[in-house]
Amino acid sequence: MKSRLSWPAVLAGLLGAVFMIAMLAATVERWLSPSGSDLEDRFFEYASFREGVYPNAFIEPEYGELEERWSVYPPYAFPMLAPIFEPGGFLQGRLLIQLFSYASLFVMGRYGFRTLSPYGRPLAILGAVLPLAVAGNITVIRTEQFSILCVGLIVMQMELLDRGKPAAAAACWTLAMIKPQIALPFAALFFLRRGLPAFCGGVATLVALSALACRWTEVPVSAFARFWLRAVSLRFLEEGSPLGPGGLASIAGIDLRLALALAAAAALLVVALVLVAVRRWSADQLLPTAAACAVAGMFMCYHRRYDNVMLFPAVLLAVESAARSGRWIDRAIALALMATLAAPVPMSLVRALPMIQVVEGAIWLCAGIIPVVATIASRRRDQSLG
């Protein structure tokens, strides 16, 4: 088993090295470039918030000159940006985000190494380099996005829950909610390991930060409700996976808001079923639940390719399942999932060939079902034999 799976470790190591060099080059490029990143947009939005003006022209008319722009971030995110940009401004934020992103890759690699260590050194090395072998990470560094940082916080959440520290895990999840489309599904992990009170504390923190943002900018909560329920267009969902809310709306001929609600409900049902099965037969194992959360999250909301790193728990579970069972189907899913994450497919090609997204989506769905079911079944057999 170990020798059969050693070549993927070598290939992933090579890809990881290539992508790491590309990420370092993107980092240098960012420092040499005066503007043009997502983080710069966040800085200007935070600067408006700091002056008491909510950075959304639909909610706050004083945003004025940029009427065509509106922040995609929830209100609690702007108080969270204060430690990033204060007191050093944009350059401090750039330094912190890049350092935290690389630190997050280390955290993920360490978790992958420890998870696959029981299956031999080649698999342990594969687990360590899996986070590096994600092509979308280069875009994360180039655009100074929060995606890698958020996944690193989710992995820390998993580690802290494993160590019986739900309060610290809730703090990590709360910080990761700066991108709720990544972090929100992983709230399900708190229903394991008696983490529900800590989760409630995290939610209370987000509510308090949102209230602070509303009070600071003197914007009523009703303005946010009107914006998200009626004013904001959800046409951006049409750019996502054909198997997500945008694809569902197109195929079924329904409103995008209804499609989003149905996709979220389906994801919630799937995660709930996995939670029940894990709690009953899998001794509250976090990784199968996290894998299901990652895949469900990819389909319940809109994502660009730089968010693909959120599938890290799913690919880690797929490799572990293949190493444990040796079945051809498990090995095929693990290799296919790694290929979808490592392939540097440009968005222009994805839009020109929609079948690429269909194939990717089908692979992700298989990765979110078969390894999860196999892991739970394996644990159930172990319990029955014990």
mmCIF file of C-alpha atoms in Angstrom:
data_model
loop_
_atom_site.group_PDB
_atom_site.id
_atom_site.type_symbol
_atom_site.label_atom_id
_atom_site.label_comp_id
_atom_site.label_asym_id
_atom_site.label_seq_id
_atom_site.Cartn_x
_atom_site.Cartn_y
_atom_site.Cartn_z
ATOM 1 C CA MET A 1 0.000 0.000 0.000
ATOM 2 C CA LYS A 2 2.708 2.460 0.954
ATOM 3 C CA SER A 3 4.803 1.796 -2.155
ATOM 4 C CA ARG A 4 1.777 2.024 -4.441
ATOM 5 C CA LEU A 5 0.885 5.446 -3.165
ATOM 6 C CA SER A 6 4.410 6.865 -2.964
ATOM 7 C CA TRP A 7 4.413 8.282 -6.510
ATOM 8 C CA PRO A 8 1.523 10.657 -5.818
ATOM 9 C CA ALA A 9 3.583 11.988 -2.917
ATOM 10 C CA VAL A 10 6.517 12.661 -5.248
ATOM 11 C CA LEU A 11 4.273 14.335 -7.832
ATOM 12 C CA ALA A 12 2.507 16.433 -5.204
ATOM 13 C CA GLY A 13 5.882 17.414 -3.781
ATOM 14 C CA LEU A 14 7.062 18.624 -7.174
ATOM 15 C CA LEU A 15 3.838 20.526 -7.781
ATOM 16 C CA GLY A 16 4.003 21.970 -4.286
ATOM 17 C CA ALA A 17 7.548 23.196 -4.926
ATOM 18 C CA VAL A 18 6.543 24.761 -8.257
ATOM 19 C CA PHE A 19 3.474 26.449 -6.783
ATOM 20 C CA MET A 20 5.450 27.609 -3.747
ATOM 21 C CA ILE A 21 7.949 29.320 -6.028
ATOM 22 C CA ALA A 22 5.032 30.848 -7.950
ATOM 23 C CA MET A 23 3.483 32.092 -4.692
ATOM 24 C CA LEU A 24 6.763 33.649 -3.618
ATOM 25 C CA ALA A 25 7.020 35.316 -7.034
ATOM 26 C CA ALA A 26 3.451 36.598 -6.616
ATOM 27 C CA THR A 27 4.413 37.970 -3.209
ATOM 28 C CA VAL A 28 7.326 39.899 -4.704
ATOM 29 C CA GLU A 29 5.059 41.101 -7.503
ATOM 30 C CA ARG A 30 2.551 42.414 -4.964
ATOM 31 C CA TRP A 31 5.202 44.396 -3.111
ATOM 32 C CA LEU A 32 6.444 45.900 -6.354
ATOM 33 C CA SER A 33 2.917 46.750 -7.515
ATOM 34 C CA PRO A 34 1.477 49.981 -6.111
ATOM 35 C CA SER A 35 -2.181 48.945 -6.370
ATOM 36 C CA GLY A 36 -4.738 46.585 -7.838
ATOM 37 C CA SER A 37 -5.431 43.965 -5.158
ATOM 38 C CA ASP A 38 -8.547 42.933 -3.249
ATOM 39 C CA LEU A 39 -6.811 43.953 -0.037
ATOM 40 C CA GLU A 40 -6.543 47.493 -1.380
ATOM 41 C CA ASP A 41 -10.321 47.521 -1.810
ATOM 42 C CA ARG A 42 -10.712 46.311 1.773
ATOM 43 C CA PHE A 43 -8.376 49.094 2.938
ATOM 44 C CA PHE A 44 -10.421 51.820 1.238
ATOM 45 C CA GLU A 45 -13.619 50.290 2.628
ATOM 46 C CA TYR A 46 -12.125 50.181 6.100
ATOM 47 C CA ALA A 47 -10.940 53.797 5.737
ATOM 48 C CA SER A 48 -14.538 54.832 5.023
ATOM 49 C CA PHE A 49 -15.766 52.775 7.967
ATOM 50 C CA ARG A 50 -13.159 54.386 10.201
ATOM 51 C CA GLU A 51 -14.599 57.787 9.310
ATOM 52 C CA GLY A 52 -18.076 56.589 10.276
ATOM 53 C CA VAL A 53 -19.325 56.009 6.722
ATOM 54 C CA TYR A 54 -20.520 52.509 5.907
ATOM 55 C CA PRO A 55 -18.732 51.426 2.675
ATOM 56 C CA ASN A 56 -21.805 50.570 0.645
ATOM 57 C CA ALA A 57 -23.544 53.119 -1.576
ATOM 58 C CA PHE A 58 -26.842 51.228 -1.417
ATOM 59 C CA ILE A 59 -26.895 51.323 2.387
ATOM 60 C CA GLU A 60 -25.026 54.558 3.031
ATOM 61 C CA PRO A 61 -25.699 57.374 0.510
ATOM 62 C CA GLU A 62 -22.681 59.299 1.851
ATOM 63 C CA TYR A 63 -20.469 56.745 0.115
ATOM 64 C CA GLY A 64 -21.357 59.005 -2.802
ATOM 65 C CA GLU A 65 -18.704 59.059 -5.480
ATOM 66 C CA LEU A 66 -18.513 55.271 -5.733
ATOM 67 C CA GLU A 67 -22.209 54.590 -6.211
ATOM 68 C CA GLU A 68 -21.554 51.619 -8.446
ATOM 69 C CA ARG A 69 -19.564 49.915 -5.708
ATOM 70 C CA TRP A 70 -20.768 48.083 -2.657
ATOM 71 C CA SER A 71 -18.838 46.034 -0.171
ATOM 72 C CA VAL A 72 -19.487 42.307 -0.279
ATOM 73 C CA TYR A 73 -18.394 41.925 3.338
ATOM 74 C CA PRO A 74 -20.826 41.617 6.275
ATOM 75 C CA PRO A 75 -20.879 44.456 8.824
ATOM 76 C CA TYR A 76 -18.946 42.550 11.498
ATOM 77 C CA ALA A 77 -15.985 42.285 9.111
ATOM 78 C CA PHE A 78 -15.067 45.964 9.334
ATOM 79 C CA PRO A 79 -14.250 45.985 13.065
ATOM 80 C CA MET A 80 -12.227 42.815 12.353
ATOM 81 C CA LEU A 81 -10.146 44.750 9.820
ATOM 82 C CA ALA A 82 -8.972 47.227 12.458
ATOM 83 C CA PRO A 83 -6.125 45.043 13.833
ATOM 84 C CA ILE A 84 -5.003 44.385 10.262
ATOM 85 C CA PHE A 85 -4.708 48.019 9.192
ATOM 86 C CA GLU A 86 -4.088 49.794 12.490
ATOM 87 C CA PRO A 87 -1.836 51.589 13.129
ATOM 88 C CA GLY A 88 0.368 51.012 10.082
ATOM 89 C CA GLY A 89 -2.172 51.303 7.279
ATOM 90 C CA PHE A 90 -2.186 49.396 4.026
ATOM 91 C CA LEU A 91 1.449 48.241 4.082
ATOM 92 C CA GLN A 92 0.928 46.731 7.518
ATOM 93 C CA GLY A 93 -2.167 44.943 6.238
ATOM 94 C CA ARG A 94 -0.280 43.584 3.239
ATOM 95 C CA LEU A 95 2.525 42.284 5.440
ATOM 96 C CA LEU A 96 0.167 40.651 7.938
ATOM 97 C CA ILE A 97 -2.077 38.988 5.345
ATOM 98 C CA GLN A 98 0.861 37.539 3.467
ATOM 99 C CA LEU A 99 2.573 36.305 6.642
ATOM 100 C CA PHE A 100 -0.663 34.810 7.955
ATOM 101 C CA SER A 101 -1.322 33.125 4.613
ATOM 102 C CA TYR A 102 2.049 31.380 4.617
ATOM 103 C CA ALA A 103 1.615 30.490 8.298
ATOM 104 C CA SER A 104 -1.780 28.986 7.424
ATOM 105 C CA LEU A 105 -0.198 26.808 4.740
ATOM 106 C CA PHE A 106 2.224 25.555 7.388
ATOM 107 C CA VAL A 107 -0.653 24.814 9.794
ATOM 108 C CA MET A 108 -2.499 22.859 7.092
ATOM 109 C CA GLY A 109 0.651 20.988 6.102
ATOM 110 C CA ARG A 110 1.367 20.033 9.697
ATOM 111 C CA TYR A 111 -2.183 18.748 10.108
ATOM 112 C CA GLY A 112 -1.938 16.766 6.890
ATOM 113 C CA PHE A 113 1.412 15.265 7.934
ATOM 114 C CA ARG A 114 0.057 14.150 11.304
ATOM 115 C CA THR A 115 -3.143 12.746 9.798
ATOM 116 C CA LEU A 116 -1.377 10.562 7.234
ATOM 117 C CA SER A 117 1.687 9.614 9.330
ATOM 118 C CA PRO A 118 0.158 6.263 10.423
ATOM 119 C CA TYR A 119 0.173 5.178 6.769
ATOM 120 C CA GLY A 120 3.893 5.630 6.193
ATOM 121 C CA ARG A 121 6.402 8.336 5.396
ATOM 122 C CA PRO A 122 5.421 8.856 1.712
ATOM 123 C CA LEU A 123 1.795 9.493 2.669
ATOM 124 C CA ALA A 124 2.846 11.775 5.526
ATOM 125 C CA ILE A 125 4.894 13.843 3.083
ATOM 126 C CA LEU A 126 1.930 13.914 0.713
ATOM 127 C CA GLY A 127 -0.259 15.254 3.530
ATOM 128 C CA ALA A 128 2.290 17.965 4.251
ATOM 129 C CA VAL A 129 2.489 19.223 0.670
ATOM 130 C CA LEU A 130 -1.222 18.954 -0.211
ATOM 131 C CA PRO A 131 -1.943 22.588 0.814
ATOM 132 C CA LEU A 132 0.908 23.812 -1.392
ATOM 133 C CA ALA A 133 -0.299 21.868 -4.442
ATOM 134 C CA VAL A 134 -3.445 23.975 -4.887
ATOM 135 C CA ALA A 135 -3.163 26.115 -7.993
ATOM 136 C CA GLY A 136 -5.687 28.666 -6.728
ATOM 137 C CA ASN A 137 -3.314 29.664 -3.933
ATOM 138 C CA ILE A 138 -1.228 31.620 -6.415
ATOM 139 C CA THR A 139 -4.247 33.810 -7.147
ATOM 140 C CA VAL A 140 -4.904 34.194 -3.424
ATOM 141 C CA ILE A 141 -1.400 35.601 -2.926
ATOM 142 C CA ARG A 142 -1.523 37.707 -6.074
ATOM 143 C CA THR A 143 -4.879 39.294 -5.186
ATOM 144 C CA GLU A 144 -4.209 39.336 -1.424
ATOM 145 C CA GLN A 145 -7.380 37.441 -0.607
ATOM 146 C CA PHE A 146 -8.305 35.928 2.778
ATOM 147 C CA SER A 147 -9.027 32.390 1.525
ATOM 148 C CA ILE A 148 -5.841 30.652 2.702
ATOM 149 C CA LEU A 149 -5.964 32.451 6.044
ATOM 150 C CA CYS A 150 -9.571 31.371 6.612
ATOM 151 C CA VAL A 151 -8.825 27.710 5.875
ATOM 152 C CA GLY A 152 -5.819 27.849 8.184
ATOM 153 C CA LEU A 153 -8.103 29.116 10.944
ATOM 154 C CA ILE A 154 -10.574 26.297 10.210
ATOM 155 C CA VAL A 155 -7.788 23.716 10.537
ATOM 156 C CA MET A 156 -6.781 25.323 13.842
ATOM 157 C CA GLN A 157 -10.434 25.083 14.872
ATOM 158 C CA MET A 158 -10.298 21.337 14.159
ATOM 159 C CA GLU A 159 -7.050 20.895 16.089
ATOM 160 C CA LEU A 160 -8.359 22.815 19.102
ATOM 161 C CA LEU A 161 -11.600 20.848 19.156
ATOM 162 C CA ASP A 162 -9.530 17.662 19.041
ATOM 163 C CA ARG A 163 -7.569 18.926 22.062
ATOM 164 C CA GLY A 164 -10.714 19.745 24.012
ATOM 165 C CA LYS A 165 -10.447 23.540 23.721
ATOM 166 C CA PRO A 166 -13.784 24.605 22.226
ATOM 167 C CA ALA A 167 -13.513 28.252 23.318
ATOM 168 C CA ALA A 168 -10.237 28.741 21.431
ATOM 169 C CA ALA A 169 -11.704 26.822 18.490
ATOM 170 C CA ALA A 170 -14.683 29.194 18.465
ATOM 171 C CA ALA A 171 -12.301 32.163 18.374
ATOM 172 C CA CYS A 172 -10.635 30.712 15.256
ATOM 173 C CA TRP A 173 -13.984 30.057 13.580
ATOM 174 C CA THR A 174 -15.196 33.561 14.420
ATOM 175 C CA LEU A 175 -12.129 35.102 12.784
ATOM 176 C CA ALA A 176 -12.530 32.830 9.743
ATOM 177 C CA MET A 177 -16.070 34.163 9.327
ATOM 178 C CA ILE A 178 -14.562 37.236 7.692
ATOM 179 C CA LYS A 179 -15.316 35.049 4.643
ATOM 180 C CA PRO A 180 -18.565 33.365 5.672
ATOM 181 C CA GLN A 181 -18.884 31.491 2.377
ATOM 182 C CA ILE A 182 -15.850 29.495 3.528
ATOM 183 C CA ALA A 183 -16.259 29.312 7.296
ATOM 184 C CA LEU A 184 -20.017 29.039 7.800
ATOM 185 C CA PRO A 185 -20.390 25.316 6.924
ATOM 186 C CA PHE A 186 -17.688 24.394 9.440
ATOM 187 C CA ALA A 187 -19.919 25.596 12.269
ATOM 188 C CA ALA A 188 -21.218 22.000 12.180
ATOM 189 C CA LEU A 189 -17.976 20.857 13.833
ATOM 190 C CA PHE A 190 -19.095 22.441 17.101
ATOM 191 C CA PHE A 191 -21.911 19.904 17.338
ATOM 192 C CA LEU A 192 -19.161 17.375 18.026
ATOM 193 C CA ARG A 193 -16.901 17.405 21.091
ATOM 194 C CA ARG A 194 -19.433 19.400 23.153
ATOM 195 C CA GLY A 195 -18.587 22.634 21.386
ATOM 196 C CA LEU A 196 -22.098 24.083 21.102
ATOM 197 C CA PRO A 197 -21.764 26.632 23.984
ATOM 198 C CA ALA A 198 -18.505 27.896 22.468
ATOM 199 C CA PHE A 199 -20.181 28.165 19.053
ATOM 200 C CA CYS A 200 -22.968 30.256 20.596
ATOM 201 C CA GLY A 201 -20.271 32.510 22.024
ATOM 202 C CA GLY A 202 -18.753 32.914 18.561
ATOM 203 C CA VAL A 203 -22.117 33.820 17.064
ATOM 204 C CA ALA A 204 -22.699 36.311 19.895
ATOM 205 C CA THR A 205 -19.335 37.898 19.092
ATOM 206 C CA LEU A 206 -20.303 38.327 15.442
ATOM 207 C CA VAL A 207 -23.645 39.844 16.440
ATOM 208 C CA ALA A 208 -21.898 42.239 18.833
ATOM 209 C CA LEU A 209 -19.398 43.303 16.164
ATOM 210 C CA SER A 210 -22.250 43.841 13.693
ATOM 211 C CA ALA A 211 -24.088 45.983 16.249
ATOM 212 C CA LEU A 212 -20.885 47.954 16.823
ATOM 213 C CA ALA A 213 -20.522 48.555 13.074
ATOM 214 C CA CYS A 214 -24.135 49.741 12.839
ATOM 215 C CA ARG A 215 -23.761 52.068 15.802
ATOM 216 C CA TRP A 216 -20.419 53.443 14.627
ATOM 217 C CA THR A 217 -21.781 54.262 11.155
ATOM 218 C CA GLU A 218 -25.292 55.175 12.400
ATOM 219 C CA VAL A 219 -26.854 52.789 9.898
ATOM 220 C CA PRO A 220 -30.015 50.965 11.061
ATOM 221 C CA VAL A 221 -30.121 47.184 10.956
ATOM 222 C CA SER A 222 -33.207 47.406 8.725
ATOM 223 C CA ALA A 223 -31.037 48.943 5.992
ATOM 224 C CA PHE A 224 -28.932 45.770 5.860
ATOM 225 C CA ALA A 225 -32.051 43.603 5.736
ATOM 226 C CA ARG A 226 -33.470 45.594 2.817
ATOM 227 C CA PHE A 227 -30.158 45.446 0.997
ATOM 228 C CA TRP A 228 -29.602 41.679 1.260
ATOM 229 C CA LEU A 229 -33.246 40.686 0.798
ATOM 230 C CA ARG A 230 -34.191 43.024 -2.037
ATOM 231 C CA ALA A 231 -31.621 45.558 -3.241
ATOM 232 C CA VAL A 232 -28.552 43.446 -3.945
ATOM 233 C CA SER A 233 -28.411 41.516 -7.195
ATOM 234 C CA LEU A 234 -27.363 37.876 -7.000
ATOM 235 C CA ARG A 235 -26.333 37.650 -10.644
ATOM 236 C CA PHE A 236 -22.792 36.845 -9.537
ATOM 237 C CA LEU A 237 -24.094 33.388 -8.548
ATOM 238 C CA GLU A 238 -24.412 32.597 -12.245
ATOM 239 C CA GLU A 239 -20.610 32.592 -12.518
ATOM 240 C CA GLY A 240 -20.244 29.750 -10.025
ATOM 241 C CA SER A 241 -20.364 26.004 -10.533
ATOM 242 C CA PRO A 242 -23.238 24.700 -12.689
ATOM 243 C CA LEU A 243 -24.051 22.415 -9.763
ATOM 244 C CA GLY A 244 -24.386 25.362 -7.383
ATOM 245 C CA PRO A 245 -27.188 27.921 -6.852
ATOM 246 C CA GLY A 246 -26.595 29.644 -10.193
ATOM 247 C CA GLY A 247 -26.799 26.379 -12.122
ATOM 248 C CA LEU A 248 -29.876 25.311 -10.166
ATOM 249 C CA ALA A 249 -31.628 28.600 -10.987
ATOM 250 C CA SER A 250 -30.787 28.247 -14.672
ATOM 251 C CA ILE A 251 -31.885 24.605 -14.968
ATOM 252 C CA ALA A 252 -35.061 24.924 -12.877
ATOM 253 C CA GLY A 253 -35.959 28.402 -14.126
ATOM 254 C CA ILE A 254 -36.348 29.788 -10.610
ATOM 255 C CA ASP A 255 -35.276 32.971 -8.843
ATOM 256 C CA LEU A 256 -31.661 33.136 -7.716
ATOM 257 C CA ARG A 257 -32.657 33.829 -4.114
ATOM 258 C CA LEU A 258 -34.861 30.737 -4.067
ATOM 259 C CA ALA A 259 -32.064 28.693 -5.659
ATOM 260 C CA LEU A 260 -29.629 29.919 -3.012
ATOM 261 C CA ALA A 261 -32.083 29.003 -0.247
ATOM 262 C CA LEU A 262 -32.639 25.534 -1.725
ATOM 263 C CA ALA A 263 -28.888 24.933 -2.131
ATOM 264 C CA ALA A 264 -28.263 26.021 1.464
ATOM 265 C CA ALA A 265 -31.081 23.770 2.708
ATOM 266 C CA ALA A 266 -29.687 20.793 0.782
ATOM 267 C CA ALA A 267 -26.192 21.425 2.149
ATOM 268 C CA LEU A 268 -27.580 21.728 5.675
ATOM 269 C CA LEU A 269 -29.450 18.425 5.305
ATOM 270 C CA VAL A 270 -26.361 16.604 4.046
ATOM 271 C CA VAL A 271 -24.159 17.946 6.836
ATOM 272 C CA ALA A 272 -26.828 17.098 9.426
ATOM 273 C CA LEU A 273 -26.990 13.496 8.183
ATOM 274 C CA VAL A 274 -23.200 13.221 8.343
ATOM 275 C CA LEU A 275 -23.226 14.643 11.871
ATOM 276 C CA VAL A 276 -25.766 12.057 13.015
ATOM 277 C CA ALA A 277 -23.794 9.216 11.431
ATOM 278 C CA VAL A 278 -20.464 10.429 12.808
ATOM 279 C CA ARG A 279 -21.799 10.842 16.327
ATOM 280 C CA ARG A 280 -23.352 7.391 16.251
ATOM 281 C CA TRP A 281 -20.682 5.302 14.539
ATOM 282 C CA SER A 282 -17.475 7.257 14.142
ATOM 283 C CA ALA A 283 -16.602 8.379 17.667
ATOM 284 C CA ASP A 284 -17.131 12.049 16.845
ATOM 285 C CA GLN A 285 -14.342 12.093 14.247
ATOM 286 C CA LEU A 286 -13.844 15.619 12.935
ATOM 287 C CA LEU A 287 -12.221 14.977 9.559
ATOM 288 C CA PRO A 288 -15.189 13.181 7.884
ATOM 289 C CA THR A 289 -17.513 15.948 9.068
ATOM 290 C CA ALA A 290 -15.082 18.655 7.947
ATOM 291 C CA ALA A 291 -14.785 17.005 4.517
ATOM 292 C CA ALA A 292 -18.568 16.976 4.128
ATOM 293 C CA CYS A 293 -18.718 20.622 5.274
ATOM 294 C CA ALA A 294 -16.048 21.637 2.749
ATOM 295 C CA VAL A 295 -17.799 20.023 -0.204
ATOM 296 C CA ALA A 296 -21.264 21.198 0.882
ATOM 297 C CA GLY A 297 -19.901 24.711 1.247
ATOM 298 C CA MET A 298 -18.583 24.683 -2.318
ATOM 299 C CA PHE A 299 -22.110 24.124 -3.637
ATOM 300 C CA MET A 300 -24.221 26.118 -1.196
ATOM 301 C CA CYS A 301 -22.685 29.463 -2.126
ATOM 302 C CA TYR A 302 -20.735 31.319 -4.785
ATOM 303 C CA HIS A 303 -16.982 30.715 -5.000
ATOM 304 C CA ARG A 304 -14.172 31.624 -7.329
ATOM 305 C CA ARG A 305 -11.254 29.294 -7.977
ATOM 306 C CA TYR A 306 -9.125 30.964 -5.337
ATOM 307 C CA ASP A 307 -11.481 29.441 -2.745
ATOM 308 C CA ASN A 308 -10.629 25.879 -3.824
ATOM 309 C CA VAL A 309 -8.240 25.601 -0.891
ATOM 310 C CA MET A 310 -11.310 25.135 1.332
ATOM 311 C CA LEU A 311 -11.490 21.571 -0.043
ATOM 312 C CA PHE A 312 -8.331 20.688 1.886
ATOM 313 C CA PRO A 313 -10.211 18.569 4.498
ATOM 314 C CA ALA A 314 -11.949 16.689 1.689
ATOM 315 C CA VAL A 315 -8.769 15.865 -0.212
ATOM 316 C CA LEU A 316 -7.021 14.864 3.026
ATOM 317 C CA LEU A 317 -9.863 12.484 3.912
ATOM 318 C CA ALA A 318 -9.894 11.092 0.361
ATOM 319 C CA VAL A 319 -6.167 10.259 0.562
ATOM 320 C CA GLU A 320 -6.576 8.733 4.016
ATOM 321 C CA SER A 321 -9.520 6.626 2.832
ATOM 322 C CA ALA A 322 -7.488 5.394 -0.149
ATOM 323 C CA ALA A 323 -4.535 4.547 2.081
ATOM 324 C CA ARG A 324 -6.760 2.703 4.556
ATOM 325 C CA SER A 325 -8.864 0.681 2.130
ATOM 326 C CA GLY A 326 -6.681 0.244 -0.942
ATOM 327 C CA ARG A 327 -9.815 0.132 -3.116
ATOM 328 C CA TRP A 328 -9.465 1.378 -6.678
ATOM 329 C CA ILE A 329 -12.485 3.671 -6.317
ATOM 330 C CA ASP A 330 -10.958 5.405 -3.295
ATOM 331 C CA ARG A 331 -7.612 5.846 -5.043
ATOM 332 C CA ALA A 332 -9.357 7.182 -8.158
ATOM 333 C CA ILE A 333 -11.344 9.741 -6.147
ATOM 334 C CA ALA A 334 -8.244 10.904 -4.271
ATOM 335 C CA LEU A 335 -6.226 11.313 -7.464
ATOM 336 C CA ALA A 336 -9.073 13.018 -9.334
ATOM 337 C CA LEU A 337 -9.705 15.438 -6.486
ATOM 338 C CA MET A 338 -6.019 16.314 -6.243
ATOM 339 C CA ALA A 339 -5.973 16.876 -10.006
ATOM 340 C CA THR A 340 -8.909 19.333 -9.877
ATOM 341 C CA LEU A 341 -7.140 21.343 -7.182
ATOM 342 C CA ALA A 342 -3.686 21.262 -8.745
ATOM 343 C CA ALA A 343 -4.706 22.012 -12.329
ATOM 344 C CA PRO A 344 -4.076 25.733 -13.040
ATOM 345 C CA VAL A 345 -7.166 26.138 -15.236
ATOM 346 C CA PRO A 346 -7.743 29.835 -16.119
ATOM 347 C CA MET A 347 -11.229 31.261 -15.583
ATOM 348 C CA SER A 348 -11.473 32.209 -19.263
ATOM 349 C CA LEU A 349 -11.204 28.532 -20.205
ATOM 350 C CA VAL A 350 -13.653 27.517 -17.484
ATOM 351 C CA ARG A 351 -16.254 29.955 -18.818
ATOM 352 C CA ALA A 352 -15.605 28.874 -22.415
ATOM 353 C CA LEU A 353 -15.946 25.163 -21.563
ATOM 354 C CA PRO A 354 -18.677 24.810 -18.908
ATOM 355 C CA MET A 355 -18.244 21.019 -18.938
ATOM 356 C CA ILE A 356 -15.007 21.542 -17.017
ATOM 357 C CA GLN A 357 -17.052 22.822 -14.095
ATOM 358 C CA VAL A 358 -19.517 19.943 -14.432
ATOM 359 C CA VAL A 359 -16.686 17.389 -14.288
ATOM 360 C CA GLU A 360 -15.076 19.188 -11.359
ATOM 361 C CA GLY A 361 -18.385 19.393 -9.538
ATOM 362 C CA ALA A 362 -19.048 15.680 -10.065
ATOM 363 C CA ILE A 363 -15.599 14.823 -8.667
ATOM 364 C CA TRP A 364 -16.180 17.076 -5.654
ATOM 365 C CA LEU A 365 -19.558 15.487 -4.989
ATOM 366 C CA CYS A 366 -18.015 12.013 -5.091
ATOM 367 C CA ALA A 367 -15.251 13.201 -2.748
ATOM 368 C CA GLY A 368 -17.858 14.562 -0.356
ATOM 369 C CA ILE A 369 -19.818 11.308 -0.255
ATOM 370 C CA ILE A 370 -17.756 8.159 -0.896
ATOM 371 C CA PRO A 371 -14.730 8.758 1.421
ATOM 372 C CA VAL A 372 -17.039 10.103 4.144
ATOM 373 C CA VAL A 373 -19.313 7.061 3.968
ATOM 374 C CA ALA A 374 -16.323 4.697 3.748
ATOM 375 C CA THR A 375 -14.674 6.259 6.809
ATOM 376 C CA ILE A 376 -17.849 6.061 8.888
ATOM 377 C CA ALA A 377 -18.472 2.471 7.751
ATOM 378 C CA SER A 378 -14.887 1.504 8.595
ATOM 379 C CA ARG A 379 -15.225 2.949 12.059
ATOM 380 C CA ARG A 380 -18.526 1.157 12.543
ATOM 381 C CA ARG A 381 -16.906 -2.167 11.578
ATOM 382 C CA ASP A 382 -14.062 -1.517 14.010
ATOM 383 C CA GLN A 383 -16.546 -0.873 16.796
ATOM 384 C CA SER A 384 -18.509 -4.045 16.018
ATOM 385 C CA LEU A 385 -15.335 -6.135 15.976
ATOM 386 C CA GLY A 386 -14.179 -4.524 19.193
#
